[in-house]
Amino acid sequence: MASIRKDLPVYLYDTGKSLSVRAANKLRKNGYTDIYILKEGFNGWQGKKKSKKTV
């Protein structure tokens, strides 16, 4: 957690929500306050997605 800055927002997501909630709780216990969880997980993301390139 030392590499996650406390002065910036933290955005969490997973394939559902359970892991993100657990991570958010751990972050809060360690002094993080600006935490956001993507409501429907990664599968609910509506924004741009980077395409995968194969070589």
mmCIF file of N, CA and C in Angstrom:
data_model
loop_
_atom_site.group_PDB
_atom_site.id
_atom_site.type_symbol
_atom_site.label_atom_id
_atom_site.label_comp_id
_atom_site.label_asym_id
_atom_site.label_seq_id
_atom_site.Cartn_x
_atom_site.Cartn_y
_atom_site.Cartn_z
ATOM 1 N N MET A 1 0.806 -1.198 0.000
ATOM 2 C CA MET A 1 0.000 0.000 0.000
ATOM 3 C C MET A 1 0.847 1.259 0.000
ATOM 4 N N ALA A 2 2.104 1.129 0.284
ATOM 5 C CA ALA A 2 2.959 2.305 0.345
ATOM 6 C C ALA A 2 3.044 3.028 -0.992
ATOM 7 N N SER A 3 2.808 2.324 -2.090
ATOM 8 C CA SER A 3 2.902 2.959 -3.407
ATOM 9 C C SER A 3 1.611 3.678 -3.805
ATOM 10 N N ILE A 4 0.554 3.547 -3.020
ATOM 11 C CA ILE A 4 -0.713 4.234 -3.303
ATOM 12 C C ILE A 4 -0.735 5.535 -2.507
ATOM 13 N N ARG A 5 -0.828 6.647 -3.224
ATOM 14 C CA ARG A 5 -0.788 7.946 -2.560
ATOM 15 C C ARG A 5 -2.115 8.245 -1.871
ATOM 16 N N LYS A 6 -2.031 8.778 -0.660
ATOM 17 C CA LYS A 6 -3.229 9.105 0.111
ATOM 18 C C LYS A 6 -3.846 10.437 -0.292
ATOM 19 N N ASP A 7 -3.103 11.263 -1.026
ATOM 20 C CA ASP A 7 -3.610 12.580 -1.415
ATOM 21 C C ASP A 7 -4.349 12.566 -2.755
ATOM 22 N N LEU A 8 -4.489 11.387 -3.362
ATOM 23 C CA LEU A 8 -5.200 11.253 -4.635
ATOM 24 C C LEU A 8 -6.353 10.267 -4.484
ATOM 25 N N PRO A 9 -7.405 10.394 -5.319
ATOM 26 C CA PRO A 9 -8.505 9.426 -5.249
ATOM 27 C C PRO A 9 -8.036 8.032 -5.657
ATOM 28 N N VAL A 10 -8.665 7.021 -5.066
ATOM 29 C CA VAL A 10 -8.374 5.628 -5.401
ATOM 30 C C VAL A 10 -9.641 5.032 -6.003
ATOM 31 N N TYR A 11 -9.522 4.483 -7.203
ATOM 32 C CA TYR A 11 -10.652 3.864 -7.897
ATOM 33 C C TYR A 11 -10.447 2.361 -7.906
ATOM 34 N N LEU A 12 -11.458 1.625 -7.455
ATOM 35 C CA LEU A 12 -11.364 0.172 -7.369
ATOM 36 C C LEU A 12 -12.421 -0.481 -8.245
ATOM 37 N N TYR A 13 -12.065 -1.614 -8.818
ATOM 38 C CA TYR A 13 -13.027 -2.390 -9.594
ATOM 39 C C TYR A 13 -12.550 -3.831 -9.649
ATOM 40 N N ASP A 14 -13.472 -4.728 -9.858
ATOM 41 C CA ASP A 14 -13.158 -6.131 -10.104
ATOM 42 C C ASP A 14 -14.263 -6.688 -10.986
ATOM 43 N N THR A 15 -14.377 -7.989 -11.092
ATOM 44 C CA THR A 15 -15.406 -8.548 -11.962
ATOM 45 C C THR A 15 -16.786 -8.502 -11.321
ATOM 46 N N GLY A 16 -16.855 -8.233 -10.057
ATOM 47 C CA GLY A 16 -18.122 -8.094 -9.353
ATOM 48 C C GLY A 16 -18.039 -6.873 -8.476
ATOM 49 N N LYS A 17 -18.061 -7.092 -7.166
ATOM 50 C CA LYS A 17 -17.883 -5.985 -6.236
ATOM 51 C C LYS A 17 -17.244 -6.441 -4.932
ATOM 52 N N SER A 18 -17.236 -7.724 -4.654
ATOM 53 C CA SER A 18 -16.808 -8.198 -3.341
ATOM 54 C C SER A 18 -15.339 -7.903 -3.045
ATOM 55 N N LEU A 19 -14.448 -8.109 -4.008
ATOM 56 C CA LEU A 19 -13.030 -7.841 -3.761
ATOM 57 C C LEU A 19 -12.772 -6.351 -3.600
ATOM 58 N N SER A 20 -13.469 -5.543 -4.381
ATOM 59 C CA SER A 20 -13.306 -4.093 -4.280
ATOM 60 C C SER A 20 -13.747 -3.580 -2.917
ATOM 61 N N VAL A 21 -14.838 -4.110 -2.399
ATOM 62 C CA VAL A 21 -15.334 -3.700 -1.082
ATOM 63 C C VAL A 21 -14.323 -4.074 -0.005
ATOM 64 N N ARG A 22 -13.776 -5.261 -0.085
ATOM 65 C CA ARG A 22 -12.765 -5.684 0.899
ATOM 66 C C ARG A 22 -11.527 -4.800 0.822
ATOM 67 N N ALA A 23 -11.094 -4.486 -0.400
ATOM 68 C CA ALA A 23 -9.926 -3.621 -0.575
ATOM 69 C C ALA A 23 -10.208 -2.218 -0.040
ATOM 70 N N ALA A 24 -11.406 -1.700 -0.299
ATOM 71 C CA ALA A 24 -11.775 -0.366 0.190
ATOM 72 C C ALA A 24 -11.763 -0.320 1.711
ATOM 73 N N ASN A 25 -12.280 -1.352 2.347
ATOM 74 C CA ASN A 25 -12.277 -1.403 3.811
ATOM 75 C C ASN A 25 -10.858 -1.405 4.356
ATOM 76 N N LYS A 26 -9.975 -2.155 3.723
ATOM 77 C CA LYS A 26 -8.577 -2.197 4.166
ATOM 78 C C LYS A 26 -7.911 -0.835 3.966
ATOM 79 N N LEU A 27 -8.198 -0.193 2.843
ATOM 80 C CA LEU A 27 -7.639 1.134 2.595
ATOM 81 C C LEU A 27 -8.135 2.137 3.633
ATOM 82 N N ARG A 28 -9.439 2.112 3.940
ATOM 83 C CA ARG A 28 -9.988 3.032 4.953
ATOM 84 C C ARG A 28 -9.315 2.834 6.307
ATOM 85 N N LYS A 29 -9.086 1.578 6.680
ATOM 86 C CA LYS A 29 -8.422 1.286 7.956
ATOM 87 C C LYS A 29 -6.998 1.820 7.983
ATOM 88 N N ASN A 30 -6.419 2.030 6.797
ATOM 89 C CA ASN A 30 -5.052 2.534 6.698
ATOM 90 C C ASN A 30 -4.994 4.019 6.357
ATOM 91 N N GLY A 31 -6.107 4.730 6.543
ATOM 92 C CA GLY A 31 -6.095 6.176 6.431
ATOM 93 C C GLY A 31 -6.481 6.771 5.088
ATOM 94 N N TYR A 32 -6.908 5.958 4.139
ATOM 95 C CA TYR A 32 -7.350 6.481 2.848
ATOM 96 C C TYR A 32 -8.809 6.912 2.975
ATOM 97 N N THR A 33 -9.147 8.046 2.361
ATOM 98 C CA THR A 33 -10.504 8.565 2.514
ATOM 99 C C THR A 33 -11.231 8.775 1.189
ATOM 100 N N ASP A 34 -10.515 9.003 0.114
ATOM 101 C CA ASP A 34 -11.120 9.318 -1.184
ATOM 102 C C ASP A 34 -11.125 8.062 -2.058
ATOM 103 N N ILE A 35 -12.067 7.136 -1.769
ATOM 104 C CA ILE A 35 -12.114 5.818 -2.404
ATOM 105 C C ILE A 35 -13.420 5.675 -3.184
ATOM 106 N N TYR A 36 -13.313 5.176 -4.404
ATOM 107 C CA TYR A 36 -14.484 4.963 -5.259
ATOM 108 C C TYR A 36 -14.476 3.535 -5.783
ATOM 109 N N ILE A 37 -15.657 2.913 -5.826
ATOM 110 C CA ILE A 37 -15.800 1.558 -6.359
ATOM 111 C C ILE A 37 -16.706 1.627 -7.581
ATOM 112 N N LEU A 38 -16.252 1.074 -8.700
ATOM 113 C CA LEU A 38 -17.070 1.014 -9.905
ATOM 114 C C LEU A 38 -18.273 0.130 -9.621
ATOM 115 N N LYS A 39 -19.462 0.712 -9.677
ATOM 116 C CA LYS A 39 -20.697 0.092 -9.193
ATOM 117 C C LYS A 39 -20.936 -1.326 -9.713
ATOM 118 N N GLU A 40 -20.807 -1.545 -10.996
ATOM 119 C CA GLU A 40 -21.081 -2.863 -11.565
ATOM 120 C C GLU A 40 -19.807 -3.601 -11.949
ATOM 121 N N GLY A 41 -18.705 -3.226 -11.334
ATOM 122 C CA GLY A 41 -17.447 -3.891 -11.629
ATOM 123 C C GLY A 41 -16.927 -3.558 -13.018
ATOM 124 N N PHE A 42 -15.873 -4.244 -13.399
ATOM 125 C CA PHE A 42 -15.255 -3.989 -14.694
ATOM 126 C C PHE A 42 -16.231 -4.248 -15.835
ATOM 127 N N ASN A 43 -17.089 -5.239 -15.694
ATOM 128 C CA ASN A 43 -18.045 -5.573 -16.754
ATOM 129 C C ASN A 43 -19.084 -4.481 -16.975
ATOM 130 N N GLY A 44 -19.292 -3.609 -15.994
ATOM 131 C CA GLY A 44 -20.256 -2.531 -16.131
ATOM 132 C C GLY A 44 -19.674 -1.251 -16.700
ATOM 133 N N TRP A 45 -18.377 -1.244 -16.971
ATOM 134 C CA TRP A 45 -17.706 -0.050 -17.486
ATOM 135 C C TRP A 45 -18.279 0.334 -18.837
ATOM 136 N N GLN A 46 -18.669 1.604 -18.989
ATOM 137 C CA GLN A 46 -19.267 2.096 -20.227
ATOM 138 C C GLN A 46 -18.310 2.972 -21.032
ATOM 139 N N GLY A 47 -17.167 3.286 -20.471
ATOM 140 C CA GLY A 47 -16.228 4.184 -21.139
ATOM 141 C C GLY A 47 -15.376 3.475 -22.181
ATOM 142 N N LYS A 48 -14.364 4.181 -22.651
ATOM 143 C CA LYS A 48 -13.464 3.633 -23.658
ATOM 144 C C LYS A 48 -12.648 2.488 -23.076
ATOM 145 N N LYS A 49 -12.378 1.522 -23.916
ATOM 146 C CA LYS A 49 -11.521 0.404 -23.536
ATOM 147 C C LYS A 49 -10.382 0.327 -24.530
ATOM 148 N N LYS A 50 -9.195 0.097 -24.024
ATOM 149 C CA LYS A 50 -8.052 -0.062 -24.910
ATOM 150 C C LYS A 50 -8.151 -1.410 -25.605
ATOM 151 N N SER A 51 -7.822 -1.411 -26.874
ATOM 152 C CA SER A 51 -7.849 -2.682 -27.596
ATOM 153 C C SER A 51 -6.566 -3.451 -27.305
ATOM 154 N N LYS A 52 -6.675 -4.754 -27.337
ATOM 155 C CA LYS A 52 -5.506 -5.597 -27.110
ATOM 156 C C LYS A 52 -4.802 -5.811 -28.437
ATOM 157 N N LYS A 53 -3.508 -5.639 -28.426
ATOM 158 C CA LYS A 53 -2.722 -5.854 -29.633
ATOM 159 C C LYS A 53 -1.950 -7.153 -29.487
ATOM 160 N N THR A 54 -1.973 -7.945 -30.512
ATOM 161 C CA THR A 54 -1.184 -9.173 -30.498
ATOM 162 C C THR A 54 -0.010 -9.010 -31.440
ATOM 163 N N VAL A 55 1.084 -9.594 -31.063
ATOM 164 C CA VAL A 55 2.304 -9.478 -31.872
ATOM 165 C C VAL A 55 2.674 -10.831 -32.405
#
